Short mmCIF file of C-alpha atoms and ligand atoms in Angstrom, two decimals:
data_model
loop_
_atom_site.label_atom_id
_atom_site.label_comp_id
_atom_site.label_asym_id
_atom_site.label_seq_id
_atom_site.Cartn_x
_atom_site.Cartn_y
_atom_site.Cartn_z
CA MET A 1 115.29 32.28 321.30
CA THR A 2 111.75 32.79 320.16
CA ASN A 3 112.21 31.03 316.82
CA ALA A 4 111.97 27.74 318.57
CA LEU A 5 108.03 28.56 318.44
CA LEU A 6 108.12 28.28 314.62
CA SER A 7 109.85 24.95 314.55
CA PRO A 8 107.74 22.23 312.56
CA PRO A 9 106.39 19.25 314.64
CA THR A 10 108.44 17.01 312.67
CA ALA A 11 111.78 18.87 313.60
CA ARG A 12 114.47 16.81 315.67
CA ALA A 13 116.58 17.28 318.72
CA THR A 14 120.22 16.18 318.01
CA LEU A 15 123.04 16.18 319.91
CA SER A 16 126.60 17.43 318.90
CA ARG A 17 129.57 17.65 321.15
CA LEU A 18 129.63 20.63 323.17
CA GLN A 19 132.39 23.09 321.99
CA PRO A 20 133.80 26.09 323.40
CA LEU A 21 131.79 28.39 320.92
CA HIS A 22 128.53 27.31 322.94
CA ALA A 23 129.91 28.81 326.08
CA ALA A 24 128.13 32.24 325.70
CA ALA A 25 124.74 30.76 325.34
CA MET A 26 125.36 28.23 328.28
CA TYR A 27 126.49 31.14 330.30
CA ARG A 28 123.18 32.99 329.70
CA TRP A 29 121.28 30.18 330.57
CA MET A 30 123.05 29.67 333.70
CA LEU A 31 121.88 33.21 334.97
CA ASP A 32 118.30 32.08 334.51
CA PRO A 33 116.99 31.09 337.95
CA GLU A 34 114.79 28.19 336.19
CA VAL A 35 117.98 26.53 335.12
CA ALA A 36 120.45 27.51 337.83
CA GLU A 37 117.84 26.48 341.00
CA ASN A 38 116.77 23.38 339.22
CA LEU A 39 120.32 22.37 338.63
CA GLY A 40 121.25 23.41 342.21
CA LEU A 41 124.24 26.03 341.02
CA ARG A 42 126.25 26.73 344.19
CA SER A 43 128.14 29.57 342.61
CA GLU A 44 127.59 32.74 340.42
CA PRO A 45 128.30 31.61 336.96
CA THR A 46 130.83 33.48 334.90
CA LEU A 47 131.77 33.40 331.15
CA GLU A 48 135.24 32.69 331.95
CA ARG A 49 134.27 29.80 334.18
CA THR A 50 131.69 28.54 331.60
CA GLN A 51 134.68 28.55 329.17
CA ARG A 52 136.97 26.58 331.49
CA TRP A 53 134.28 23.94 332.47
CA ILE A 54 133.73 23.05 328.56
CA GLU A 55 137.60 22.92 328.03
CA SER A 56 138.09 21.05 331.14
CA ALA A 57 135.08 18.75 329.99
CA LEU A 58 136.34 18.19 326.60
CA GLY A 59 139.77 16.91 327.84
CA ASP A 60 138.26 14.72 330.58
CA PRO A 61 137.47 10.90 329.47
CA SER A 62 134.42 10.84 332.23
CA VAL A 63 132.65 13.44 330.86
CA ALA A 64 130.68 13.54 327.49
CA PRO A 65 129.00 16.87 327.29
CA PHE A 66 126.47 17.81 324.05
CA ALA A 67 124.85 20.49 322.96
CA ILE A 68 120.81 20.06 322.12
CA GLU A 69 120.06 21.23 318.78
CA TRP A 70 116.61 21.63 317.63
CA ASP A 71 115.68 22.47 314.11
CA GLY A 72 119.45 23.36 313.61
CA ARG A 73 119.33 25.79 316.92
CA HIS A 74 121.25 25.44 320.14
CA VAL A 75 118.68 25.25 322.58
CA GLY A 76 120.21 23.34 325.81
CA ASN A 77 122.74 20.88 327.22
CA VAL A 78 123.04 17.47 327.97
CA VAL A 79 125.82 15.90 329.88
CA LEU A 80 127.13 12.33 330.59
CA ASP A 81 129.62 12.59 333.28
CA ARG A 82 131.13 10.30 336.32
CA ILE A 83 131.53 7.76 333.64
CA ASP A 84 132.75 4.66 335.53
CA SER A 85 134.22 2.16 333.41
CA TYR A 86 134.14 -0.52 336.03
CA LEU A 87 130.46 0.14 337.08
CA SER A 88 129.42 0.74 333.33
CA SER A 89 127.49 3.57 334.53
CA THR A 90 127.27 7.63 333.91
CA ARG A 91 125.27 10.39 335.43
CA LEU A 92 123.05 12.50 333.31
CA SER A 93 122.23 16.08 333.56
CA ILE A 94 120.12 18.14 331.45
CA TYR A 95 118.62 21.75 330.86
CA VAL A 96 116.72 23.05 328.07
CA GLY A 97 118.12 26.98 328.31
CA GLU A 98 116.04 28.62 325.90
CA PRO A 99 112.76 29.30 327.82
CA SER A 100 110.81 29.29 324.69
CA ALA A 101 112.04 25.56 323.66
CA ARG A 102 110.74 24.21 327.36
CA GLY A 103 107.56 21.98 327.38
CA ARG A 104 107.80 21.49 323.96
CA GLY A 105 109.09 17.80 323.97
CA ILE A 106 112.62 18.70 323.32
CA GLY A 107 113.63 17.71 326.47
CA LYS A 108 112.46 14.03 326.03
CA LEU A 109 113.87 13.83 322.69
CA ALA A 110 117.48 15.11 323.81
CA LEU A 111 116.77 12.52 326.81
CA ARG A 112 116.21 9.44 324.04
CA ALA A 113 119.29 10.56 322.04
CA ALA A 114 121.49 10.57 325.38
CA LEU A 115 120.26 7.48 326.31
CA ASP A 116 120.92 6.18 322.85
CA GLU A 117 124.69 7.79 323.40
CA ALA A 118 125.15 6.11 326.59
CA PHE A 119 123.78 2.50 325.74
CA ALA A 120 123.88 2.02 322.14
CA VAL A 121 127.07 3.80 321.62
CA ARG A 122 129.09 3.38 324.47
CA ALA A 123 127.71 0.12 325.89
CA LEU A 124 126.96 1.40 329.34
CA ASN A 125 124.58 -0.42 331.64
CA LYS A 126 123.31 2.04 333.81
CA VAL A 127 122.45 5.99 333.63
CA TRP A 128 121.36 7.54 336.78
CA LEU A 129 120.60 11.17 338.12
CA THR A 130 119.17 12.93 341.09
CA VAL A 131 116.35 15.75 341.01
CA HIS A 132 114.73 17.87 343.36
CA GLU A 133 111.52 16.37 344.49
CA SER A 134 109.47 19.50 343.32
CA ASN A 135 110.67 19.48 339.80
CA ALA A 136 107.71 18.08 338.26
CA ARG A 137 108.14 18.60 335.07
CA ALA A 138 111.82 17.11 334.79
CA ILE A 139 110.73 14.29 336.85
CA ALA A 140 107.81 13.58 334.13
CA ALA A 141 110.23 13.88 331.27
CA TYR A 142 112.67 11.46 332.98
CA VAL A 143 109.82 8.79 333.56
CA ALA A 144 108.50 9.29 330.13
CA VAL A 145 111.88 8.18 328.58
CA GLY A 146 112.28 4.97 331.01
CA PHE A 147 113.67 6.21 334.51
CA ARG A 148 112.67 4.76 337.63
CA VAL A 149 112.74 6.06 341.18
CA GLU A 150 115.13 4.02 342.96
CA GLY A 151 115.29 6.17 346.23
CA VAL A 152 114.60 9.30 348.10
CA LEU A 153 117.44 11.17 349.44
CA ARG A 154 116.42 13.25 352.61
CA ASP A 155 117.51 16.94 352.54
CA GLU A 156 119.62 16.10 349.48
CA PHE A 157 118.92 19.56 348.01
CA VAL A 158 118.62 23.01 348.60
CA LEU A 159 115.91 25.33 346.69
CA ARG A 160 115.88 28.80 347.41
CA GLY A 161 117.30 28.40 350.95
CA GLN A 162 114.99 25.64 351.77
CA ARG A 163 116.15 21.99 352.59
CA CYS A 164 114.20 19.42 350.35
CA ALA A 165 114.41 15.82 349.16
CA ALA A 166 115.87 14.88 345.96
CA LEU A 167 114.80 11.61 343.94
CA SER A 168 117.56 9.24 343.00
CA MET A 169 116.33 7.93 339.36
CA SER A 170 117.95 5.35 336.79
CA VAL A 171 117.62 3.29 333.62
CA LEU A 172 119.36 0.09 333.13
CA ALA A 173 120.48 -1.14 329.61
CA ARG A 174 118.03 -4.11 329.58
CA GLU A 175 115.02 -1.83 330.31
CA TYR A 176 116.46 0.82 327.57
CA HIS A 177 116.58 -2.46 325.05
CA SER A 178 113.42 -4.02 326.06
CA ALA A 179 111.48 -0.42 325.88
CA PRO A 180 108.75 -0.71 323.05
CA SER A 181 108.80 3.12 322.56
CA ARG A 182 112.73 2.88 321.27
C1 LIG B 1 113.40 19.62 332.70
C2 LIG B 1 113.58 20.04 331.35
C3 LIG B 1 114.76 19.37 330.72
C4 LIG B 1 112.63 19.05 330.54
O1 LIG B 1 112.64 19.74 329.09
P1 LIG B 1 111.25 19.93 328.42
O2 LIG B 1 111.37 20.20 326.92
O3 LIG B 1 110.85 21.56 329.13
O4 LIG B 1 110.17 18.56 328.75
P2 LIG B 1 109.23 18.18 327.64
O5 LIG B 1 108.48 18.89 327.04
O6 LIG B 1 110.22 17.30 326.75
O7 LIG B 1 108.70 17.00 328.56
C5 LIG B 1 107.76 17.55 329.87
C6 LIG B 1 107.02 16.58 330.57
O8 LIG B 1 106.70 17.23 331.68
C7 LIG B 1 105.06 17.52 331.60
N1 LIG B 1 104.87 18.35 332.44
C8 LIG B 1 105.08 19.85 332.16
N2 LIG B 1 104.99 20.63 333.10
C9 LIG B 1 104.78 20.08 334.13
C10 LIG B 1 104.45 19.96 335.31
N3 LIG B 1 103.90 21.30 336.06
N4 LIG B 1 103.97 18.98 336.47
C11 LIG B 1 104.20 17.77 335.77
N5 LIG B 1 104.48 17.46 334.53
C12 LIG B 1 104.82 18.46 333.81
C13 LIG B 1 105.05 17.48 330.52
O9 LIG B 1 103.49 16.97 330.29
C14 LIG B 1 105.68 16.30 329.52
O10 LIG B 1 105.42 15.00 329.91
P3 LIG B 1 104.46 14.19 329.22
O11 LIG B 1 104.82 14.61 327.83
O12 LIG B 1 104.88 12.70 329.26
O13 LIG B 1 103.13 14.41 329.33
C15 LIG B 1 113.48 21.48 330.94
O14 LIG B 1 111.82 21.96 331.44
C16 LIG B 1 114.30 22.15 331.47
O15 LIG B 1 115.58 22.27 331.20
N6 LIG B 1 114.20 22.69 332.77
C17 LIG B 1 115.15 23.72 333.77
C18 LIG B 1 116.22 22.88 334.07
C19 LIG B 1 115.91 21.70 334.82
O16 LIG B 1 115.10 21.53 335.50
N7 LIG B 1 116.75 20.66 334.41
C20 LIG B 1 116.72 19.39 335.24
C21 LIG B 1 117.65 19.42 336.22
S1 LIG B 1 117.21 17.74 337.10
#
């Protein structure tokens, strides 16, 4: 996906509902160690398993999976899952799968769009996530859009065979609604 480098600075990241047609790209990204290791994938991905995951997510009211589109191209995914209507909370996970699209601000734009979905569209109160402590780029992107660290989860992640800590991070609706950068 080298064309991402040609995108004009005004290009926007938009979210569309993830569909079965997105499975091939998603499977390819899951084979990339940068994605697999940082997400903490536990099993070898297959195209069939990826297709099944999308179909199951689309039928599950506690999951809202989105494709990230940059200048009309599918470059990654962001998923709200564990949507809890009692607590009014959801977990968020994200990956910009196309290597050439990383580090260009797309992750932050997609995170803001996902927070709009959670807080403005779904009126949820809390979006939370976990990230291993060495994933500096992801942590910087999360902080930039308003996530705060709420705790350190000791030995909660295995990165290339080594145990390490994970950060528990979250952003609340009142913080999102009062943020000047919105
Ligand atoms: C994490 C991820 C979604 C971020 O998306 P992105 O488009 O690459 O990130 P952005 O360009 O929007 O923002 C990256 C931020 O990290 C900063 N950054 C980049 N490299 C960094 C590094 N090595 N150390 C610290 N900060 C770094 C950037 O400066 C930017 O922050 P700033 O604009 O506030 O200065 C993307 O890199 C990705 O998918 N990585 C692989 C999978 C992954 O780690 N997913 C998250 C699992 S929890």
